[in-house]
JSON list of C-alpha atoms in Angstrom, two decimals:
[
{"chain": "A", "resi": 305, "resn": "UNK", "atom": "CA", "xyz": [-4.13, -10.90, -7.86]},
{"chain": "A", "resi": 306, "resn": "UNK", "atom": "CA", "xyz": [-5.56, -8.23, -10.09]},
{"chain": "A", "resi": 307, "resn": "UNK", "atom": "CA", "xyz": [-3.33, -6.44, -12.57]},
{"chain": "A", "resi": 308, "resn": "UNK", "atom": "CA", "xyz": [-2.85, -2.71, -12.13]},
{"chain": "A", "resi": 309, "resn": "UNK", "atom": "CA", "xyz": [-0.85, -0.82, -14.75]},
{"chain": "A", "resi": 310, "resn": "UNK", "atom": "CA", "xyz": [0.70, 2.60, -14.38]},
{"chain": "A", "resi": 311, "resn": "UNK", "atom": "CA", "xyz": [2.43, 3.42, -17.64]},
{"chain": "A", "resi": 312, "resn": "UNK", "atom": "CA", "xyz": [4.19, 6.61, -16.55]},
{"chain": "A", "resi": 313, "resn": "UNK", "atom": "CA", "xyz": [7.29, 5.93, -14.43]},
{"chain": "A", "resi": 314, "resn": "UNK", "atom": "CA", "xyz": [7.99, 9.62, -13.91]},
{"chain": "A", "resi": 315, "resn": "UNK", "atom": "CA", "xyz": [6.14, 12.91, -14.31]},
{"chain": "A", "resi": 316, "resn": "UNK", "atom": "CA", "xyz": [7.38, 16.44, -13.78]},
{"chain": "A", "resi": 317, "resn": "UNK", "atom": "CA", "xyz": [5.15, 19.46, -13.28]},
{"chain": "A", "resi": 318, "resn": "UNK", "atom": "CA", "xyz": [5.62, 23.14, -12.57]},
{"chain": "A", "resi": 319, "resn": "UNK", "atom": "CA", "xyz": [4.13, 24.30, -9.29]},
{"chain": "A", "resi": 320, "resn": "UNK", "atom": "CA", "xyz": [0.57, 25.62, -9.61]},
{"chain": "A", "resi": 321, "resn": "UNK", "atom": "CA", "xyz": [0.12, 23.58, -12.79]},
{"chain": "A", "resi": 322, "resn": "UNK", "atom": "CA", "xyz": [-1.93, 20.43, -13.32]},
{"chain": "A", "resi": 323, "resn": "UNK", "atom": "CA", "xyz": [-0.70, 16.89, -13.84]},
{"chain": "A", "resi": 324, "resn": "UNK", "atom": "CA", "xyz": [-2.64, 13.75, -14.66]},
{"chain": "A", "resi": 325, "resn": "UNK", "atom": "CA", "xyz": [-1.50, 10.25, -13.77]},
{"chain": "A", "resi": 326, "resn": "UNK", "atom": "CA", "xyz": [-2.87, 7.28, -15.65]},
{"chain": "A", "resi": 327, "resn": "UNK", "atom": "CA", "xyz": [-3.90, 3.91, -14.29]},
{"chain": "A", "resi": 328, "resn": "UNK", "atom": "CA", "xyz": [-5.61, 0.94, -15.86]},
{"chain": "A", "resi": 329, "resn": "UNK", "atom": "CA", "xyz": [-6.61, -2.33, -14.26]},
{"chain": "A", "resi": 330, "resn": "UNK", "atom": "CA", "xyz": [-7.87, -5.73, -15.20]},
{"chain": "A", "resi": 331, "resn": "UNK", "atom": "CA", "xyz": [-10.64, -7.51, -13.31]},
{"chain": "A", "resi": 332, "resn": "UNK", "atom": "CA", "xyz": [-13.67, -9.66, -13.85]},
{"chain": "A", "resi": 333, "resn": "UNK", "atom": "CA", "xyz": [-15.33, -8.38, -10.68]},
{"chain": "A", "resi": 334, "resn": "UNK", "atom": "CA", "xyz": [-18.18, -5.92, -10.82]},
{"chain": "A", "resi": 335, "resn": "UNK", "atom": "CA", "xyz": [-17.94, -4.47, -7.34]},
{"chain": "A", "resi": 336, "resn": "UNK", "atom": "CA", "xyz": [-14.57, -3.27, -6.15]},
{"chain": "A", "resi": 337, "resn": "UNK", "atom": "CA", "xyz": [-12.70, -0.25, -4.86]},
{"chain": "A", "resi": 338, "resn": "UNK", "atom": "CA", "xyz": [-9.94, 1.84, -6.34]},
{"chain": "A", "resi": 339, "resn": "UNK", "atom": "CA", "xyz": [-7.44, 3.99, -4.53]},
{"chain": "A", "resi": 340, "resn": "UNK", "atom": "CA", "xyz": [-4.61, 6.39, -5.12]},
{"chain": "A", "resi": 341, "resn": "UNK", "atom": "CA", "xyz": [-1.89, 6.42, -2.49]},
{"chain": "A", "resi": 342, "resn": "UNK", "atom": "CA", "xyz": [0.97, 8.86, -2.08]},
{"chain": "A", "resi": 343, "resn": "UNK", "atom": "CA", "xyz": [4.37, 7.76, -0.77]},
{"chain": "A", "resi": 344, "resn": "UNK", "atom": "CA", "xyz": [6.64, 10.71, 0.01]},
{"chain": "A", "resi": 345, "resn": "UNK", "atom": "CA", "xyz": [10.36, 10.29, 0.77]},
{"chain": "A", "resi": 346, "resn": "UNK", "atom": "CA", "xyz": [9.44, 9.33, 4.33]},
{"chain": "A", "resi": 347, "resn": "UNK", "atom": "CA", "xyz": [7.89, 6.20, 2.75]},
{"chain": "A", "resi": 348, "resn": "UNK", "atom": "CA", "xyz": [4.70, 6.54, 4.80]},
{"chain": "A", "resi": 349, "resn": "UNK", "atom": "CA", "xyz": [1.76, 5.48, 2.63]},
{"chain": "A", "resi": 350, "resn": "UNK", "atom": "CA", "xyz": [-0.91, 8.17, 2.56]},
{"chain": "A", "resi": 351, "resn": "UNK", "atom": "CA", "xyz": [-4.39, 7.71, 1.11]},
{"chain": "A", "resi": 352, "resn": "UNK", "atom": "CA", "xyz": [-5.10, 10.40, -1.47]},
{"chain": "A", "resi": 353, "resn": "UNK", "atom": "CA", "xyz": [-8.48, 9.41, -2.82]},
{"chain": "A", "resi": 354, "resn": "UNK", "atom": "CA", "xyz": [-10.77, 6.42, -3.21]},
{"chain": "A", "resi": 355, "resn": "UNK", "atom": "CA", "xyz": [-13.54, 5.40, -5.57]},
{"chain": "A", "resi": 356, "resn": "UNK", "atom": "CA", "xyz": [-16.26, 2.78, -5.27]},
{"chain": "A", "resi": 357, "resn": "UNK", "atom": "CA", "xyz": [-16.86, 1.03, -8.57]},
{"chain": "A", "resi": 358, "resn": "UNK", "atom": "CA", "xyz": [-20.63, 1.16, -8.17]},
{"chain": "A", "resi": 359, "resn": "UNK", "atom": "CA", "xyz": [-20.57, 4.94, -8.03]},
{"chain": "A", "resi": 360, "resn": "UNK", "atom": "CA", "xyz": [-20.59, 6.71, -11.38]},
{"chain": "A", "resi": 361, "resn": "UNK", "atom": "CA", "xyz": [-19.66, 10.07, -9.89]},
{"chain": "A", "resi": 362, "resn": "UNK", "atom": "CA", "xyz": [-15.96, 10.74, -9.87]},
{"chain": "A", "resi": 363, "resn": "UNK", "atom": "CA", "xyz": [-14.40, 11.23, -6.44]},
{"chain": "A", "resi": 364, "resn": "UNK", "atom": "CA", "xyz": [-12.83, 14.57, -5.51]},
{"chain": "A", "resi": 365, "resn": "UNK", "atom": "CA", "xyz": [-10.69, 15.54, -2.54]},
{"chain": "A", "resi": 366, "resn": "UNK", "atom": "CA", "xyz": [-9.66, 19.20, -2.62]},
{"chain": "A", "resi": 367, "resn": "UNK", "atom": "CA", "xyz": [-7.02, 19.50, -5.38]},
{"chain": "A", "resi": 368, "resn": "UNK", "atom": "CA", "xyz": [-7.19, 15.80, -6.23]},
{"chain": "A", "resi": 369, "resn": "UNK", "atom": "CA", "xyz": [-9.80, 14.31, -8.53]},
{"chain": "A", "resi": 370, "resn": "UNK", "atom": "CA", "xyz": [-10.20, 11.13, -10.49]},
{"chain": "A", "resi": 371, "resn": "UNK", "atom": "CA", "xyz": [-11.58, 10.21, -13.88]},
{"chain": "A", "resi": 372, "resn": "UNK", "atom": "CA", "xyz": [-13.13, 6.77, -13.42]},
{"chain": "A", "resi": 373, "resn": "UNK", "atom": "CA", "xyz": [-14.12, 5.00, -16.59]},
{"chain": "A", "resi": 374, "resn": "UNK", "atom": "CA", "xyz": [-15.47, 1.61, -15.52]},
{"chain": "A", "resi": 375, "resn": "UNK", "atom": "CA", "xyz": [-16.03, 0.17, -18.98]},
{"chain": "A", "resi": 376, "resn": "UNK", "atom": "CA", "xyz": [-12.52, 1.10, -20.03]},
{"chain": "A", "resi": 377, "resn": "UNK", "atom": "CA", "xyz": [-11.12, -0.01, -16.64]},
{"chain": "A", "resi": 378, "resn": "UNK", "atom": "CA", "xyz": [-9.34, 3.28, -16.31]},
{"chain": "A", "resi": 379, "resn": "UNK", "atom": "CA", "xyz": [-8.77, 5.31, -13.16]},
{"chain": "A", "resi": 380, "resn": "UNK", "atom": "CA", "xyz": [-6.65, 8.44, -13.66]},
{"chain": "A", "resi": 381, "resn": "UNK", "atom": "CA", "xyz": [-5.67, 10.97, -11.00]},
{"chain": "A", "resi": 382, "resn": "UNK", "atom": "CA", "xyz": [-5.55, 14.71, -11.62]},
{"chain": "A", "resi": 383, "resn": "UNK", "atom": "CA", "xyz": [-3.55, 16.92, -9.30]},
{"chain": "A", "resi": 384, "resn": "UNK", "atom": "CA", "xyz": [-4.53, 20.54, -9.71]},
{"chain": "A", "resi": 385, "resn": "UNK", "atom": "CA", "xyz": [-2.56, 23.56, -8.52]},
{"chain": "A", "resi": 386, "resn": "UNK", "atom": "CA", "xyz": [0.44, 21.33, -7.82]},
{"chain": "A", "resi": 387, "resn": "UNK", "atom": "CA", "xyz": [2.48, 22.15, -4.73]},
{"chain": "A", "resi": 388, "resn": "UNK", "atom": "CA", "xyz": [6.04, 21.25, -3.76]},
{"chain": "A", "resi": 389, "resn": "UNK", "atom": "CA", "xyz": [4.63, 18.98, -1.06]},
{"chain": "A", "resi": 390, "resn": "UNK", "atom": "CA", "xyz": [2.97, 16.88, -3.72]},
{"chain": "A", "resi": 391, "resn": "UNK", "atom": "CA", "xyz": [6.38, 15.55, -4.76]},
{"chain": "A", "resi": 392, "resn": "UNK", "atom": "CA", "xyz": [6.14, 11.82, -4.08]},
{"chain": "A", "resi": 393, "resn": "UNK", "atom": "CA", "xyz": [5.59, 8.44, -5.61]},
{"chain": "A", "resi": 394, "resn": "UNK", "atom": "CA", "xyz": [1.94, 7.78, -6.41]},
{"chain": "A", "resi": 395, "resn": "UNK", "atom": "CA", "xyz": [0.45, 4.32, -6.49]},
{"chain": "A", "resi": 396, "resn": "UNK", "atom": "CA", "xyz": [-2.83, 3.26, -8.00]},
{"chain": "A", "resi": 397, "resn": "UNK", "atom": "CA", "xyz": [-4.39, 0.34, -6.12]},
{"chain": "A", "resi": 398, "resn": "UNK", "atom": "CA", "xyz": [-7.27, -2.09, -6.66]},
{"chain": "A", "resi": 399, "resn": "UNK", "atom": "CA", "xyz": [-9.09, -3.68, -3.75]},
{"chain": "A", "resi": 400, "resn": "UNK", "atom": "CA", "xyz": [-10.83, -6.96, -4.36]},
{"chain": "A", "resi": 401, "resn": "UNK", "atom": "CA", "xyz": [-13.66, -8.46, -2.36]},
{"chain": "A", "resi": 402, "resn": "UNK", "atom": "CA", "xyz": [-11.27, -9.99, 0.16]},
{"chain": "A", "resi": 403, "resn": "UNK", "atom": "CA", "xyz": [-9.90, -6.51, 0.95]},
{"chain": "A", "resi": 404, "resn": "UNK", "atom": "CA", "xyz": [-6.51, -7.30, -0.56]},
{"chain": "A", "resi": 405, "resn": "UNK", "atom": "CA", "xyz": [-4.80, -4.43, -2.33]},
{"chain": "A", "resi": 406, "resn": "UNK", "atom": "CA", "xyz": [-2.97, -4.83, -5.64]},
{"chain": "A", "resi": 407, "resn": "UNK", "atom": "CA", "xyz": [-0.69, -1.93, -6.47]},
{"chain": "A", "resi": 408, "resn": "UNK", "atom": "CA", "xyz": [0.57, -0.53, -9.72]},
{"chain": "A", "resi": 409, "resn": "UNK", "atom": "CA", "xyz": [4.27, 0.05, -10.32]},
{"chain": "A", "resi": 410, "resn": "UNK", "atom": "CA", "xyz": [3.99, 3.67, -9.25]},
{"chain": "A", "resi": 411, "resn": "UNK", "atom": "CA", "xyz": [4.59, 7.06, -10.81]},
{"chain": "A", "resi": 412, "resn": "UNK", "atom": "CA", "xyz": [7.19, 9.42, -9.40]},
{"chain": "A", "resi": 413, "resn": "UNK", "atom": "CA", "xyz": [5.88, 12.97, -9.45]},
{"chain": "A", "resi": 414, "resn": "UNK", "atom": "CA", "xyz": [8.28, 15.86, -9.12]},
{"chain": "A", "resi": 415, "resn": "UNK", "atom": "CA", "xyz": [6.90, 19.36, -8.64]},
{"chain": "A", "resi": 416, "resn": "UNK", "atom": "CA", "xyz": [9.32, 22.06, -9.83]},
{"chain": "A", "resi": 417, "resn": "UNK", "atom": "CA", "xyz": [9.48, 25.45, -8.14]},
{"chain": "B", "resi": 791, "resn": "UNK", "atom": "CA", "xyz": [-7.11, 8.53, 15.08]},
{"chain": "B", "resi": 792, "resn": "UNK", "atom": "CA", "xyz": [-6.36, 5.41, 13.01]},
{"chain": "B", "resi": 793, "resn": "UNK", "atom": "CA", "xyz": [-2.65, 5.23, 13.75]},
{"chain": "B", "resi": 794, "resn": "UNK", "atom": "CA", "xyz": [-0.53, 2.19, 12.99]},
{"chain": "B", "resi": 795, "resn": "UNK", "atom": "CA", "xyz": [2.97, 1.89, 14.37]},
{"chain": "B", "resi": 796, "resn": "UNK", "atom": "CA", "xyz": [5.84, -0.39, 13.44]},
{"chain": "B", "resi": 797, "resn": "UNK", "atom": "CA", "xyz": [8.84, -1.31, 15.51]},
{"chain": "B", "resi": 798, "resn": "UNK", "atom": "CA", "xyz": [11.67, -1.12, 14.83]},
{"chain": "B", "resi": 799, "resn": "UNK", "atom": "CA", "xyz": [11.85, 1.47, 12.07]},
{"chain": "B", "resi": 800, "resn": "UNK", "atom": "CA", "xyz": [15.26, 0.19, 11.00]},
{"chain": "B", "resi": 801, "resn": "UNK", "atom": "CA", "xyz": [17.08, -2.98, 11.90]},
{"chain": "B", "resi": 802, "resn": "UNK", "atom": "CA", "xyz": [20.42, -4.42, 10.87]},
{"chain": "B", "resi": 803, "resn": "UNK", "atom": "CA", "xyz": [21.07, -8.09, 11.51]},
{"chain": "B", "resi": 804, "resn": "UNK", "atom": "CA", "xyz": [23.65, -10.65, 10.59]},
{"chain": "B", "resi": 805, "resn": "UNK", "atom": "CA", "xyz": [23.02, -13.34, 8.04]},
{"chain": "B", "resi": 806, "resn": "UNK", "atom": "CA", "xyz": [21.54, -16.44, 9.64]},
{"chain": "B", "resi": 807, "resn": "UNK", "atom": "CA", "xyz": [19.83, -14.69, 12.53]},
{"chain": "B", "resi": 808, "resn": "UNK", "atom": "CA", "xyz": [16.14, -14.00, 12.97]},
{"chain": "B", "resi": 809, "resn": "UNK", "atom": "CA", "xyz": [14.48, -10.65, 13.36]},
{"chain": "B", "resi": 810, "resn": "UNK", "atom": "CA", "xyz": [10.99, -9.74, 14.55]},
{"chain": "B", "resi": 811, "resn": "UNK", "atom": "CA", "xyz": [9.00, -6.74, 13.33]},
{"chain": "B", "resi": 812, "resn": "UNK", "atom": "CA", "xyz": [5.94, -5.54, 15.26]},
{"chain": "B", "resi": 813, "resn": "UNK", "atom": "CA", "xyz": [2.87, -3.86, 13.84]},
{"chain": "B", "resi": 814, "resn": "UNK", "atom": "CA", "xyz": [0.41, -2.24, 16.23]},
{"chain": "B", "resi": 815, "resn": "UNK", "atom": "CA", "xyz": [-2.88, -0.47, 15.75]},
{"chain": "B", "resi": 816, "resn": "UNK", "atom": "CA", "xyz": [-2.78, 2.21, 18.44]},
{"chain": "B", "resi": 817, "resn": "UNK", "atom": "CA", "xyz": [-6.32, 3.49, 18.61]},
{"chain": "B", "resi": 818, "resn": "UNK", "atom": "CA", "xyz": [-8.50, 0.88, 16.98]},
{"chain": "B", "resi": 819, "resn": "UNK", "atom": "CA", "xyz": [-8.94, -2.86, 16.81]},
{"chain": "B", "resi": 820, "resn": "UNK", "atom": "CA", "xyz": [-7.69, -4.43, 13.63]},
{"chain": "B", "resi": 821, "resn": "UNK", "atom": "CA", "xyz": [-9.54, -7.52, 12.50]},
{"chain": "B", "resi": 822, "resn": "UNK", "atom": "CA", "xyz": [-7.11, -7.99, 9.65]},
{"chain": "B", "resi": 823, "resn": "UNK", "atom": "CA", "xyz": [-3.50, -7.02, 9.13]},
{"chain": "B", "resi": 824, "resn": "UNK", "atom": "CA", "xyz": [-1.53, -7.17, 5.92]},
{"chain": "B", "resi": 825, "resn": "UNK", "atom": "CA", "xyz": [2.21, -7.42, 5.40]},
{"chain": "B", "resi": 826, "resn": "UNK", "atom": "CA", "xyz": [3.91, -5.98, 2.32]},
{"chain": "B", "resi": 827, "resn": "UNK", "atom": "CA", "xyz": [7.43, -5.94, 1.00]},
{"chain": "B", "resi": 828, "resn": "UNK", "atom": "CA", "xyz": [8.83, -3.08, -1.03]},
{"chain": "B", "resi": 829, "resn": "UNK", "atom": "CA", "xyz": [12.15, -2.94, -2.83]},
{"chain": "B", "resi": 830, "resn": "UNK", "atom": "CA", "xyz": [13.70, 0.48, -3.58]},
{"chain": "B", "resi": 831, "resn": "UNK", "atom": "CA", "xyz": [11.70, 2.48, -6.10]},
{"chain": "B", "resi": 832, "resn": "UNK", "atom": "CA", "xyz": [9.34, -0.42, -6.65]},
{"chain": "B", "resi": 833, "resn": "UNK", "atom": "CA", "xyz": [5.79, -1.21, -5.77]},
{"chain": "B", "resi": 834, "resn": "UNK", "atom": "CA", "xyz": [4.36, -2.87, -2.67]},
{"chain": "B", "resi": 835, "resn": "UNK", "atom": "CA", "xyz": [3.93, -6.61, -2.91]},
{"chain": "B", "resi": 836, "resn": "UNK", "atom": "CA", "xyz": [1.48, -8.29, -0.58]},
{"chain": "B", "resi": 837, "resn": "UNK", "atom": "CA", "xyz": [3.17, -11.06, 1.38]},
{"chain": "B", "resi": 838, "resn": "UNK", "atom": "CA", "xyz": [0.42, -12.29, 3.67]},
{"chain": "B", "resi": 839, "resn": "UNK", "atom": "CA", "xyz": [-2.86, -11.55, 5.36]},
{"chain": "B", "resi": 840, "resn": "UNK", "atom": "CA", "xyz": [-3.41, -12.25, 9.02]},
{"chain": "B", "resi": 841, "resn": "UNK", "atom": "CA", "xyz": [-6.59, -12.36, 11.04]},
{"chain": "B", "resi": 842, "resn": "UNK", "atom": "CA", "xyz": [-6.60, -12.27, 14.80]},
{"chain": "B", "resi": 843, "resn": "UNK", "atom": "CA", "xyz": [-6.47, -15.73, 16.31]},
{"chain": "B", "resi": 844, "resn": "UNK", "atom": "CA", "xyz": [-6.04, -17.63, 13.07]},
{"chain": "B", "resi": 845, "resn": "UNK", "atom": "CA", "xyz": [-3.21, -18.66, 10.81]},
{"chain": "B", "resi": 846, "resn": "UNK", "atom": "CA", "xyz": [-1.91, -16.21, 8.25]},
{"chain": "B", "resi": 847, "resn": "UNK", "atom": "CA", "xyz": [-2.68, -16.64, 4.58]},
{"chain": "B", "resi": 848, "resn": "UNK", "atom": "CA", "xyz": [0.42, -16.30, 2.43]},
{"chain": "B", "resi": 849, "resn": "UNK", "atom": "CA", "xyz": [0.55, -15.11, -1.16]},
{"chain": "B", "resi": 850, "resn": "UNK", "atom": "CA", "xyz": [1.92, -17.40, -3.81]},
{"chain": "B", "resi": 851, "resn": "UNK", "atom": "CA", "xyz": [5.69, -17.54, -3.79]},
{"chain": "B", "resi": 852, "resn": "UNK", "atom": "CA", "xyz": [6.08, -16.35, -0.17]},
{"chain": "B", "resi": 853, "resn": "UNK", "atom": "CA", "xyz": [7.83, -18.86, 2.07]},
{"chain": "B", "resi": 854, "resn": "UNK", "atom": "CA", "xyz": [5.67, -19.25, 5.14]},
{"chain": "B", "resi": 855, "resn": "UNK", "atom": "CA", "xyz": [8.42, -20.99, 7.08]},
{"chain": "B", "resi": 856, "resn": "UNK", "atom": "CA", "xyz": [10.74, -18.08, 6.46]},
{"chain": "B", "resi": 857, "resn": "UNK", "atom": "CA", "xyz": [8.30, -15.27, 7.13]},
{"chain": "B", "resi": 858, "resn": "UNK", "atom": "CA", "xyz": [6.42, -16.21, 10.28]},
{"chain": "B", "resi": 859, "resn": "UNK", "atom": "CA", "xyz": [3.37, -14.10, 11.00]},
{"chain": "B", "resi": 860, "resn": "UNK", "atom": "CA", "xyz": [1.51, -14.04, 14.29]},
{"chain": "B", "resi": 861, "resn": "UNK", "atom": "CA", "xyz": [-1.63, -12.02, 14.96]},
{"chain": "B", "resi": 862, "resn": "UNK", "atom": "CA", "xyz": [-2.03, -12.64, 18.65]},
{"chain": "B", "resi": 863, "resn": "UNK", "atom": "CA", "xyz": [-4.41, -9.80, 19.45]},
{"chain": "B", "resi": 864, "resn": "UNK", "atom": "CA", "xyz": [-6.64, -7.27, 17.76]},
{"chain": "B", "resi": 865, "resn": "UNK", "atom": "CA", "xyz": [-3.91, -4.65, 18.05]},
{"chain": "B", "resi": 866, "resn": "UNK", "atom": "CA", "xyz": [-0.69, -6.56, 17.37]},
{"chain": "B", "resi": 867, "resn": "UNK", "atom": "CA", "xyz": [0.74, -8.55, 14.51]},
{"chain": "B", "resi": 868, "resn": "UNK", "atom": "CA", "xyz": [4.35, -9.65, 14.21]},
{"chain": "B", "resi": 869, "resn": "UNK", "atom": "CA", "xyz": [6.47, -10.66, 11.25]},
{"chain": "B", "resi": 870, "resn": "UNK", "atom": "CA", "xyz": [9.55, -12.77, 12.01]},
{"chain": "B", "resi": 871, "resn": "UNK", "atom": "CA", "xyz": [12.12, -13.20, 9.29]},
{"chain": "B", "resi": 872, "resn": "UNK", "atom": "CA", "xyz": [13.88, -16.44, 10.14]},
{"chain": "B", "resi": 873, "resn": "UNK", "atom": "CA", "xyz": [17.45, -17.26, 9.15]},
{"chain": "B", "resi": 874, "resn": "UNK", "atom": "CA", "xyz": [17.73, -13.96, 7.34]},
{"chain": "B", "resi": 875, "resn": "UNK", "atom": "CA", "xyz": [19.93, -13.61, 4.28]},
{"chain": "B", "resi": 876, "resn": "UNK", "atom": "CA", "xyz": [21.08, -10.49, 2.40]},
{"chain": "B", "resi": 877, "resn": "UNK", "atom": "CA", "xyz": [18.36, -11.02, -0.22]},
{"chain": "B", "resi": 878, "resn": "UNK", "atom": "CA", "xyz": [15.77, -10.52, 2.54]},
{"chain": "B", "resi": 879, "resn": "UNK", "atom": "CA", "xyz": [16.94, -6.93, 2.90]},
{"chain": "B", "resi": 880, "resn": "UNK", "atom": "CA", "xyz": [13.96, -4.81, 2.04]},
{"chain": "B", "resi": 881, "resn": "UNK", "atom": "CA", "xyz": [11.36, -2.38, 3.35]},
{"chain": "B", "resi": 882, "resn": "UNK", "atom": "CA", "xyz": [8.52, -4.12, 5.13]},
{"chain": "B", "resi": 883, "resn": "UNK", "atom": "CA", "xyz": [5.18, -2.34, 5.57]},
{"chain": "B", "resi": 884, "resn": "UNK", "atom": "CA", "xyz": [2.12, -3.46, 7.49]},
{"chain": "B", "resi": 885, "resn": "UNK", "atom": "CA", "xyz": [-1.42, -2.22, 7.21]},
{"chain": "B", "resi": 886, "resn": "UNK", "atom": "CA", "xyz": [-4.36, -2.76, 9.51]},
{"chain": "B", "resi": 887, "resn": "UNK", "atom": "CA", "xyz": [-8.01, -2.93, 8.62]},
{"chain": "B", "resi": 888, "resn": "UNK", "atom": "CA", "xyz": [-11.26, -2.97, 10.51]},
{"chain": "B", "resi": 889, "resn": "UNK", "atom": "CA", "xyz": [-13.18, -4.95, 7.95]},
{"chain": "B", "resi": 890, "resn": "UNK", "atom": "CA", "xyz": [-14.39, -2.01, 5.95]},
{"chain": "B", "resi": 891, "resn": "UNK", "atom": "CA", "xyz": [-12.79, -1.46, 2.53]},
{"chain": "B", "resi": 892, "resn": "UNK", "atom": "CA", "xyz": [-12.33, 2.18, 3.39]},
{"chain": "B", "resi": 893, "resn": "UNK", "atom": "CA", "xyz": [-10.51, 1.60, 6.60]},
{"chain": "B", "resi": 894, "resn": "UNK", "atom": "CA", "xyz": [-7.07, 0.18, 5.93]},
{"chain": "B", "resi": 895, "resn": "UNK", "atom": "CA", "xyz": [-4.25, 2.10, 7.53]},
{"chain": "B", "resi": 896, "resn": "UNK", "atom": "CA", "xyz": [-0.56, 1.79, 6.87]},
{"chain": "B", "resi": 897, "resn": "UNK", "atom": "CA", "xyz": [2.34, 1.69, 9.27]},
{"chain": "B", "resi": 898, "resn": "UNK", "atom": "CA", "xyz": [5.48, 3.75, 8.62]},
{"chain": "B", "resi": 899, "resn": "UNK", "atom": "CA", "xyz": [7.49, 0.72, 7.53]},
{"chain": "B", "resi": 900, "resn": "UNK", "atom": "CA", "xyz": [10.59, -1.10, 8.71]},
{"chain": "B", "resi": 901, "resn": "UNK", "atom": "CA", "xyz": [13.86, -1.13, 6.85]},
{"chain": "B", "resi": 902, "resn": "UNK", "atom": "CA", "xyz": [15.64, -4.46, 7.20]},
{"chain": "B", "resi": 903, "resn": "UNK", "atom": "CA", "xyz": [19.30, -4.74, 6.28]},
{"chain": "B", "resi": 904, "resn": "UNK", "atom": "CA", "xyz": [20.93, -8.17, 6.48]},
{"chain": "B", "resi": 905, "resn": "UNK", "atom": "CA", "xyz": [24.72, -8.17, 6.43]}
]
């Protein structure tokens, strides 16, 4: 399995502010996929954003964007204009060629009113 | 579209008994289903991968005789925890894929408590 590292166990942000979550990974593959998933208290896994490694352009989904640095094996998530509904655990995930997902330890994000 | 259900959502069983968890893709055919285990406030750990009509592939360290996986159709996979013990208490999540790396959808999870 690939190694995915999320070094921030918890992050707190004021609503309407911006927060950035870090993620690094280790792989010898050249083609792969990266994902950020959100797990709210309901524990339903929700896809936030995905990135194909062969694409240099960073993915963006509304208030969510990534900074993908392939050479550095870094894949950070920026949440802009944070909302109370963004409070959740966020997992960075690496998908290998066999479609298996390896998850990081997760970062708990709390948005303060 | 792309809905995955799990049943039951919560189950309590006595030590030594077996419990079956179902994972269904409701509006698409899933060529591959994955089973994960998640302890409180921890990450998801892949247990096994199942393809319709073939034997499941288990990750290293997962007891295949304890966690029986059956993928009998393109819309249903089951996980049976045999002779459950309190240490098997956990949150079990399935996901279903269509073969595209973009299309892997998660079920809502099943909380298993073994007393």
